[in-house]
Amino acid sequence: MRPMTITEKILAKHANKKEVIPGELINAKVDIALGNDITAPIAIREFKRIGAKKVFNRNKVVLVPDHFTPNKDIKSAEQCKVLKEFAIEQKLTHYYEGGEVGVEHALLPEKGVVGPGDVVIGADSHTCTYGALGAFSTGVGSTDLAAVMITGELWFKVPESMKFVFKGRLNKWVSGKDLILRIIGDIGVDGALYRAMEFTGSAIDKLSMDSRLSMCNMAIEAGAKSGIIAPDAVTKAYVERRTERPYKFYASDSSAAYCSLKEYDCSKLEPQVAFPHLPENTKNVSDAGNVKLDQVVIGSCTNGRIEDLKVAAGILRGKKVHKYVRLIIIPATPLIYAEAMKKGWFEIFLKAGAVISPPTCGPCLGGHMGILAAGEKALATTNRNFIGRMGDPKSEVYLSNPAVAAASAIKGRIAHPDEV
Amino acid sequence: MKFKGNVWKYGADIDTDRIIPARYLNTSDPAELAKHCMEDADKTFAEKVRLGDIILADKNFGCGSSREHAPIAIKASGISCVIAKSFARIFYRNAFNMGLPILESSEAVDASEQGDALEVDMDSGEIINVTRNVKFTARPVPLFMQELVNAGGLLESIKKKGALR
Ligand code: SF4
């Protein structure tokens, strides 16, 4: 049999084939299909329009109204209502709102809804996050979601795979976010278009699950179909206490074919900052210059997890946020929120002068809870800095890891964590 | 399918936030979305676009989010088709799944300017710039995608197969 990558193996298995070849069109069984308050209303409307009555499996269709939660206005409330009514009608197991809702891509891994070896599709581009668990997962549109809700299957073109090898030790303050920002800076926002990005190497082996999730989360920012890290002991420790569903570890064959190979020596990397208005405009934080800030956001499906808040708390302990900066901290899920509170980090944040938001996407997509005025600049641990992403089209968003974000909130300008 | 219209030309990496900003995503009503189409790339677009007009763009059009609101807004604004050097993957899927015609042709994009009159034949992939009297052929659409479009989109093809429950 021809050697295959982890992505090819998972897809072959779900298409009920012995092997698949990049470029081949397949129909694959989907383990989990996800929709949110922006994309699911269209999917549900299409589902009904076409005359479908029942979802293919009520345990496998997941609805998370996280983008505008708590409902920002009447229109968004109406959208969430569509999800709720559908969840009740179809008796969906995985529907989360109110005090149960968190940012979808933090929530699903945390609850063990997605696991290694799965094929996951979500009507949300950052569905690629679950590649960190060793799943094939990718973002699609609402019509695709409707199709999967009906049939439990979807067509895919088997992607070519790109290999990224990270060697050496990570420097202090460098996290998965910096590795992925560095890659995007090197290959551009369409550098991995249609392809699967596979991250490996001794530095990845040592990377925490939170850092892996934040890396795979941003594969889409290079245009990729998916990002993936082969599951290992770190994965096992993470999923074991979370999921009751059977899962399967796949690994790439050593002679599998890749369309490109890139190697990084981590000892040469420092924290990265992506300048407006594309994630590919990355610089070393020490080359950022004097960028004065009006707002700092620590949260989102990229960096709103426990490890992220821990780093922020460590830096903010006993410090004050700059007088003219709004620091908004958004724990990504209720569990993370509770954990951060229990650890005493809320007190650190509040004393520093931060605002703590309930779990929501909120300002990440310019929804609510921290919108920018014309001319304002924000540094965020989120994943996109497109024009107008966080508010007025004349505002600016810079992207970084939580350590840089916390330090910058104190300094009032983009700063290296060593400066505070 | 044949289209005739004037060119709206844009640069590289036009993301979905510029096609339809998230602040308008609290609705999925096509007419409502069309009012804000391309707003953050071009304030005049929604007001001046005419039925049948064609968007031309450099590489990676539609990058960013999976929001189908982007192709919906473009379609509802009256645009007949989008021609780009390349499309972001999810936008490409969405466009076919919901029936917004799209073509890839670097040559046609490079040779045409804002306001030029174009004629497009979706079946043959032929693009004629009437203003400049030049002709191009777009990259052929994969057969599978053509079948999807002919069936009337992904869901219609599922319905035809009798897979509803
Ligand atoms: S946190 Fe931001 S990127 Fe993540 S799902 Fe929400 S809006 Fe999308």
XYZ file of C-alpha atoms and ligand atoms in Angstrom:
593
model
C 0.000 0.000 0.000
C 1.226 3.508 -0.662
C 2.477 5.368 2.394
C -0.004 7.972 3.643
C -0.037 11.049 5.836
C -2.183 11.163 8.959
C -4.711 13.305 7.071
C -4.945 10.830 4.201
C -5.368 7.926 6.628
C -8.225 9.557 8.518
C -9.982 10.534 5.303
C -9.511 7.070 3.769
C -10.991 5.436 6.852
C -14.031 7.732 6.825
C -14.548 7.255 3.093
C -14.401 3.502 3.617
C -11.386 3.136 1.342
C -8.021 1.466 1.720
C -6.192 4.513 0.487
C -6.763 8.002 -0.892
C -4.595 10.219 -3.063
C -4.325 14.032 -2.888
C -6.679 15.607 -5.414
C -9.142 12.719 -5.218
C -12.764 13.616 -4.520
C -14.303 11.509 -1.778
C -17.476 11.267 0.234
C -16.556 10.931 3.893
C -18.599 10.106 6.959
C -18.607 12.979 9.434
C -18.298 12.336 13.180
C -19.236 15.809 14.406
C -20.904 18.725 12.607
C -20.871 22.140 14.261
C -22.804 25.350 13.708
C -22.963 28.669 15.550
C -25.380 31.575 15.895
C -24.132 33.158 12.652
C -23.929 30.148 10.367
C -26.491 27.679 11.740
C -29.584 29.833 11.071
C -28.845 29.636 7.342
C -28.134 25.906 7.568
C -31.379 25.306 9.455
C -33.329 27.421 6.958
C -31.880 25.383 4.081
C -32.485 22.110 5.949
C -36.183 23.007 6.209
C -36.477 24.486 2.741
C -35.314 21.274 1.139
C -37.865 19.307 3.159
C -35.579 17.476 5.597
C -37.225 16.355 8.823
C -34.564 14.785 10.999
C -30.841 15.235 11.537
C -28.744 12.159 10.760
C -27.728 11.702 14.391
C -28.810 13.883 17.293
C -25.548 13.223 19.168
C -23.403 14.412 16.301
C -24.914 17.755 15.368
C -23.552 20.427 17.728
C -24.961 23.946 18.070
C -23.063 26.650 19.968
C -24.499 30.186 19.919
C -21.266 31.842 21.021
C -20.641 34.794 18.725
C -23.045 37.365 20.087
C -23.676 35.749 23.488
C -25.075 37.086 25.784
C -27.437 38.214 23.028
C -26.288 41.625 21.915
C -29.491 42.877 20.292
C -32.868 41.791 18.999
C -31.569 40.521 15.682
C -28.928 38.302 17.274
C -31.466 37.087 19.833
C -33.688 36.014 16.931
C -30.811 34.038 15.420
C -30.068 32.269 18.697
C -33.755 31.443 19.016
C -33.596 29.602 15.692
C -30.813 27.406 17.128
C -32.616 26.786 20.373
C -35.882 25.780 18.723
C -34.046 23.458 16.363
C -32.078 21.927 19.245
C -35.313 21.240 21.126
C -37.135 19.922 18.070
C -34.278 17.599 17.114
C -33.424 16.694 20.723
C -29.766 17.573 20.179
C -27.427 16.385 22.939
C -24.879 19.110 22.343
C -26.548 22.468 22.538
C -25.077 25.064 24.882
C -26.361 28.453 25.934
C -26.449 30.768 28.946
C -23.996 29.706 31.635
C -23.017 26.624 29.630
C -21.874 28.349 26.480
C -18.258 29.053 25.638
C -16.322 29.861 22.490
C -17.019 26.811 20.337
C -13.456 25.775 19.530
C -12.458 25.917 23.181
C -15.678 24.257 24.326
C -15.743 21.181 22.070
C -12.275 19.830 22.917
C -12.796 20.651 26.598
C -16.045 18.681 26.730
C -14.594 15.773 24.791
C -17.138 16.253 21.999
C -14.352 15.967 19.409
C -11.469 13.527 19.610
C -8.472 11.975 17.872
C -9.159 10.319 14.530
C -12.487 12.106 13.998
C -13.641 13.845 10.850
C -15.161 17.102 12.064
C -16.763 19.801 9.976
C -17.985 23.109 11.285
C -19.664 26.065 9.692
C -16.921 28.209 11.133
C -13.518 28.662 9.595
C -11.607 27.982 12.812
C -12.976 24.456 13.006
C -9.432 23.501 11.962
C -8.549 23.888 15.683
C -9.298 20.218 16.462
C -6.374 19.079 14.365
C -4.471 19.599 17.620
C -6.163 16.442 18.902
C -5.212 14.462 15.824
C -8.562 14.868 14.075
C -9.209 15.932 10.490
C -11.324 19.005 10.979
C -12.171 21.797 8.630
C -14.415 24.808 8.183
C -17.236 24.808 5.661
C -20.216 26.991 4.846
C -23.809 26.797 5.999
C -25.000 24.816 2.973
C -22.342 22.192 3.633
C -23.476 22.060 7.241
C -27.081 21.559 6.129
C -25.965 18.734 3.844
C -24.136 16.987 6.692
C -27.031 17.488 9.095
C -29.175 15.569 6.602
C -26.813 12.854 5.382
C -23.947 12.604 7.880
C -21.539 12.789 4.950
C -19.763 15.407 2.911
C -17.630 15.607 -0.214
C -13.974 16.525 0.188
C -11.043 16.897 -2.087
C -8.163 15.084 -0.423
C -5.611 17.815 0.304
C -1.898 17.677 -0.284
C 0.041 17.948 2.969
C 2.746 20.422 3.939
C 5.156 19.450 6.693
C 6.465 21.923 9.254
C 9.164 20.646 11.579
C 10.013 22.535 14.764
C 13.301 21.676 16.416
C 15.113 23.003 19.445
C 13.784 24.557 22.619
C 11.238 27.333 22.790
C 12.531 30.560 24.258
C 10.811 32.095 27.242
C 7.499 33.784 26.313
C 7.289 31.890 23.032
C 4.169 29.754 22.562
C 2.288 27.878 19.858
C 0.761 31.186 18.780
C 4.199 32.509 17.864
C 5.090 29.401 15.874
C 1.973 29.668 13.744
C 2.328 33.445 13.330
C 5.902 32.876 12.168
C 4.741 30.307 9.584
C 1.994 32.628 8.296
C 4.522 35.451 8.085
C 6.745 33.203 5.985
C 4.234 31.602 3.623
C 1.506 34.273 3.520
C -2.247 34.198 4.016
C -2.711 31.920 1.008
C 0.536 29.984 1.442
C -1.292 26.791 2.348
C -4.398 27.240 0.201
C -6.385 23.951 -0.109
C -3.663 22.080 1.788
C -3.279 20.290 5.109
C -0.550 21.647 7.399
C 1.142 19.040 9.555
C 3.175 20.240 12.527
C 5.828 17.964 13.959
C 9.263 17.911 15.551
C 10.772 17.744 19.019
C 9.429 21.187 19.981
C 5.873 20.153 19.059
C 6.227 16.963 21.125
C 6.830 19.144 24.172
C 4.082 21.626 23.395
C 1.064 21.747 25.732
C -2.388 20.962 24.363
C -3.495 24.591 24.802
C -0.572 25.744 22.658
C -1.272 23.048 20.066
C -4.913 24.109 19.848
C -3.893 27.701 19.306
C -1.488 26.649 16.518
C -3.956 24.509 14.598
C -6.611 27.200 15.136
C -4.732 29.546 12.838
C -4.023 27.107 9.986
C -6.930 28.763 8.155
C -5.050 32.070 8.395
C -2.564 30.572 5.920
C -5.502 29.488 3.759
C -5.158 25.841 4.796
C -7.958 23.327 4.773
C -6.723 21.863 8.032
C -3.855 21.782 10.481
C -2.880 18.647 12.321
C -0.557 17.319 15.015
C -0.189 13.559 15.393
C -1.629 12.466 18.750
C 0.795 11.402 21.471
C 1.037 11.144 25.258
C 0.029 14.812 25.660
C -3.073 14.135 23.571
C -3.854 10.993 25.507
C -3.626 12.765 28.855
C -5.923 15.498 27.520
C -8.658 13.363 25.977
C -8.687 10.496 28.436
C -10.459 12.384 31.175
C -12.822 14.130 28.809
C -14.346 11.739 26.361
C -16.314 8.547 26.613
C -16.431 8.141 22.866
C -13.950 5.731 21.330
C -11.110 7.509 19.605
C -8.247 6.431 17.420
C -4.659 7.627 17.077
C -3.353 7.881 13.527
C 0.189 8.741 12.467
C 1.846 9.576 9.173
C 3.956 6.887 7.550
C 7.615 7.857 7.621
C 7.791 7.710 3.829
C 4.526 9.612 3.228
C 4.642 12.285 0.512
C 4.485 16.011 1.297
C 4.267 18.855 -1.186
C 6.619 20.962 0.944
C 8.865 20.749 3.972
C 9.930 23.612 6.190
C 12.140 23.437 9.255
C 12.412 25.873 12.114
C 14.974 26.182 14.858
C 12.894 27.325 17.820
C 15.888 28.690 19.700
C 15.950 31.503 17.120
C 12.312 32.514 17.545
C 11.009 35.330 19.696
C 7.383 36.363 20.311
C 5.671 37.564 17.136
C 3.280 40.416 16.450
C 1.103 40.557 13.327
C 0.603 44.117 12.135
C -2.552 45.396 10.413
C -4.297 44.318 8.275
C -3.258 40.726 7.621
C -1.973 37.943 9.893
C 1.000 37.579 7.518
C 2.424 40.990 8.491
C 4.446 39.496 11.313
C 7.427 41.028 13.081
C 9.522 40.098 16.080
C 8.085 41.909 19.077
C 11.421 43.637 19.580
C 11.063 45.162 16.103
C 7.528 46.443 16.725
C 8.570 50.046 17.375
C 6.440 52.425 19.369
C 2.826 51.396 18.749
C 0.532 53.095 21.276
C -2.570 51.104 22.201
C -6.148 51.942 23.193
C -7.278 48.410 23.910
C -5.896 44.954 24.661
C -8.017 41.818 24.344
C -6.984 38.492 25.854
C -9.373 35.755 24.825
C -10.938 33.957 21.824
C -10.684 30.435 20.439
C -7.012 31.088 19.782
C -5.836 32.209 23.237
C -8.638 32.220 25.805
C -7.634 28.986 27.518
C -6.263 28.261 30.988
C -2.608 28.400 29.984
C -3.221 31.787 28.332
C -4.897 33.285 31.387
C -2.180 31.853 33.605
C 0.512 33.632 31.614
C -1.495 36.865 31.708
C -2.056 36.580 35.462
C 1.647 35.974 36.010
C 2.529 39.203 34.233
C -0.308 41.322 35.628
C 0.206 40.278 39.249
C 0.729 43.404 41.306
C 0.782 45.613 38.212
C -1.558 48.253 36.807
C -2.922 48.455 33.301
C -1.897 51.708 31.576
C -4.345 54.492 32.377
C -5.480 54.961 28.790
C -5.763 51.305 27.828
C -8.850 49.118 28.164
C -7.782 45.567 28.974
C -10.564 43.068 28.294
C -10.042 39.491 29.435
C -12.402 36.831 28.112
C -12.090 33.298 29.494
C -13.180 31.125 26.568
C -15.462 28.724 28.444
C -17.384 28.592 31.746
C -14.953 25.955 33.038
C -11.951 28.164 32.272
C -13.797 31.081 33.851
C -14.425 29.099 37.058
C -10.887 27.781 37.144
C -9.371 31.244 36.726
C -11.571 32.542 39.513
C -10.630 29.661 41.823
C -6.947 30.243 41.189
C -7.319 33.855 42.293
C -6.488 35.323 38.906
C -9.690 37.368 38.769
C -8.450 39.357 41.711
C -5.162 39.982 39.945
C -6.990 41.074 36.798
C -9.437 43.319 38.636
C -6.744 44.946 40.742
C -4.761 45.605 37.589
C -7.783 47.384 36.168
C -8.944 44.816 33.625
C -12.505 44.101 32.568
C -13.496 40.446 32.782
C -16.076 39.405 30.228
C -18.218 36.272 30.279
C -17.222 33.668 27.698
C -18.112 35.000 24.224
C -16.559 35.703 20.833
C -17.536 39.320 21.442
C -14.904 41.762 20.189
C -12.884 39.121 18.296
C -15.150 39.622 15.298
C -16.236 43.143 16.174
C -19.507 41.824 17.552
C -19.780 43.519 20.948
C -18.060 43.860 24.350
C -15.141 45.985 23.200
C -15.544 47.650 19.808
C -12.970 50.088 18.443
C -13.595 53.672 17.335
C -12.010 55.156 14.207
C -8.265 55.544 14.668
C -8.071 53.306 17.741
C -5.482 50.561 17.993
C -5.900 47.228 19.729
C -3.542 44.367 20.454
C -5.436 41.093 20.660
C -4.639 37.435 21.240
C -7.230 36.620 18.581
C -6.514 35.326 15.094
C -7.548 37.965 12.554
C -6.601 41.584 12.053
C -8.487 42.325 8.856
C -9.727 45.857 8.183
C -12.660 46.576 10.483
C -12.414 43.223 12.248
C -12.844 44.722 15.723
C -14.855 47.810 14.903
C -14.507 50.874 12.739
C -12.805 50.239 9.374
C -10.278 52.922 10.362
C -9.254 51.099 13.534
C -6.260 48.767 13.724
C -5.771 45.307 15.211
C -2.420 43.756 16.083
C -2.108 40.075 17.007
C 0.144 38.476 19.614
C 0.374 35.839 22.321
C -1.066 36.505 25.832
C 2.310 37.370 27.397
C 2.964 40.164 24.928
C -0.654 41.299 25.266
C -0.487 41.518 29.070
C 2.846 43.335 29.038
C 1.579 45.735 26.392
C -1.547 46.501 28.429
C 0.714 47.630 31.271
C 3.026 49.665 29.068
C 0.308 51.210 26.911
C 2.236 50.249 23.799
C 3.345 47.021 22.174
C 5.953 45.679 24.580
C 8.135 42.648 25.201
C 7.146 40.691 28.336
C 10.685 41.154 29.640
C 10.024 44.897 29.875
C 7.597 44.574 32.784
C -25.056 30.663 -18.580
C -23.879 33.952 -20.084
C -23.308 37.231 -18.274
C -22.709 40.816 -19.340
C -21.708 43.597 -17.029
C -19.192 46.159 -15.899
C -16.121 45.478 -13.838
C -15.635 46.247 -10.150
C -11.953 45.647 -9.594
C -10.310 44.838 -6.257
C -6.876 43.802 -5.018
C -5.488 40.693 -3.334
C -6.724 38.983 -0.159
C -10.180 40.583 -0.043
C -11.420 38.957 3.146
C -14.963 38.111 4.163
C -14.936 40.902 6.764
C -14.578 43.370 3.935
C -17.186 41.648 1.786
C -19.677 41.722 4.646
C -18.508 43.122 8.012
C -19.381 41.049 11.085
C -21.338 43.938 12.563
C -24.086 43.069 10.062
C -24.037 39.330 10.735
C -26.897 39.507 13.185
C -29.111 38.843 10.170
C -28.996 36.516 7.175
C -31.562 38.372 5.101
C -30.057 38.710 1.586
C -31.535 42.173 0.869
C -30.302 43.473 4.213
C -26.811 42.019 3.621
C -26.648 43.416 0.079
C -26.982 46.941 1.472
C -23.592 46.529 3.177
C -21.849 44.406 0.559
C -18.131 45.315 0.132
C -18.664 48.200 2.541
C -15.216 48.101 4.151
C -13.441 47.719 0.795
C -15.470 50.211 -1.194
C -18.121 52.475 0.307
C -19.688 53.271 -3.095
C -20.205 49.685 -4.188
C -23.613 48.855 -2.693
C -25.107 52.057 -3.983
C -23.643 52.045 -7.493
C -23.500 48.365 -8.430
C -25.849 47.417 -11.263
C -27.556 44.133 -12.032
C -25.176 41.871 -13.954
C -21.954 43.629 -12.933
C -18.875 41.499 -12.392
C -16.323 41.543 -9.568
C -12.696 41.049 -10.564
C -10.115 40.459 -7.885
C -6.513 39.466 -7.394
C -5.500 36.313 -5.493
C -7.191 34.683 -2.479
C -10.614 36.345 -2.809
C -12.933 35.562 0.103
C -10.307 34.581 2.644
C -11.235 34.551 6.316
C -14.445 33.323 7.804
C -16.798 30.625 6.565
C -19.755 33.001 6.487
C -22.023 32.198 3.572
C -23.296 35.731 4.101
C -20.394 36.806 1.873
C -21.480 35.052 -1.341
C -25.119 35.728 -0.382
C -24.444 39.471 -0.104
C -22.557 39.512 -3.414
C -25.303 37.603 -5.204
C -28.076 39.728 -3.693
C -26.271 42.918 -4.675
C -26.819 41.975 -8.333
C -23.324 40.737 -9.169
C -23.547 38.053 -11.866
C -20.179 36.414 -11.302
C -16.801 36.829 -9.615
C -13.533 36.308 -11.450
C -10.333 36.137 -9.394
C -6.773 34.908 -9.716
C -7.618 32.450 -6.940
C -10.281 31.955 -4.276
C -9.988 31.066 -0.620
C -11.081 27.486 -0.102
C -14.263 27.913 1.962
C -15.488 30.776 -0.226
C -14.953 28.560 -3.283
C -17.045 25.765 -1.742
C -19.747 28.145 -0.596
C -20.061 29.837 -3.968
C -20.698 26.529 -5.734
C -22.914 25.165 -2.991
C -25.215 28.166 -3.211
C -24.961 28.949 -6.901
C -22.795 32.076 -7.198
C -20.849 31.607 -10.447
C -17.081 32.064 -10.030
C -14.127 31.655 -12.389
C -10.345 31.740 -12.033
C -8.346 33.697 -14.619
C -5.198 35.678 -13.810
C -5.014 36.993 -17.383
C -8.522 38.445 -17.402
C -7.922 40.119 -14.041
C -4.593 41.636 -15.101
C -5.934 42.925 -18.435
C -9.150 44.534 -17.160
C -9.783 47.733 -15.275
C -12.592 49.224 -13.215
C -15.634 49.947 -15.383
C -14.634 47.793 -18.386
C -17.489 45.913 -20.039
C -17.153 42.109 -19.865
C -18.988 39.173 -21.371
C -18.656 35.828 -19.638
C -19.701 32.398 -20.825
C -19.731 30.110 -17.791
C -19.999 26.894 -19.798
C -16.971 27.467 -21.989
C -15.112 29.632 -19.476
C -14.689 32.301 -22.136
C -14.243 35.881 -20.895
C -14.392 38.756 -23.383
C -13.326 42.250 -22.402
C -15.532 44.229 -24.782
C -13.955 47.576 -23.885
C -10.450 46.397 -24.790
C -11.461 43.797 -27.342
C -9.489 40.941 -25.790
C -10.494 37.375 -25.020
C -9.470 34.958 -22.254
C -10.290 31.429 -21.198
C -10.724 30.723 -17.507
C -9.398 27.636 -15.757
C -11.981 24.909 -16.331
C -14.347 24.234 -13.435
C -13.905 20.636 -12.134
C -16.541 18.301 -13.537
C -17.857 17.451 -10.085
C -18.480 21.137 -9.365
C -20.247 21.573 -12.706
C -22.524 18.689 -11.792
C -23.299 20.351 -8.462
C -24.221 23.572 -10.217
C -26.305 21.743 -12.806
C -28.210 19.931 -10.064
C -29.036 23.369 -8.622
C -26.606 23.234 -5.705
C -25.532 20.724 -3.080
C -28.863 20.351 -1.291
C -30.842 19.913 -4.493
C -28.447 17.174 -5.539
C -29.002 15.455 -2.181
C -32.755 15.754 -2.628
C -32.548 14.254 -6.089
C -30.672 11.296 -4.670
C -33.554 10.758 -2.251
C -31.373 11.033 0.828
C -33.840 13.071 2.906
C -35.294 11.606 6.044
S -13.398 33.634 19.030
Fe -13.227 34.788 17.137
S -12.271 33.439 15.668
Fe -12.947 32.179 17.396
S -14.955 31.403 16.782
Fe -15.276 33.300 17.907
S -15.323 34.930 16.352
Fe -14.445 33.124 15.420
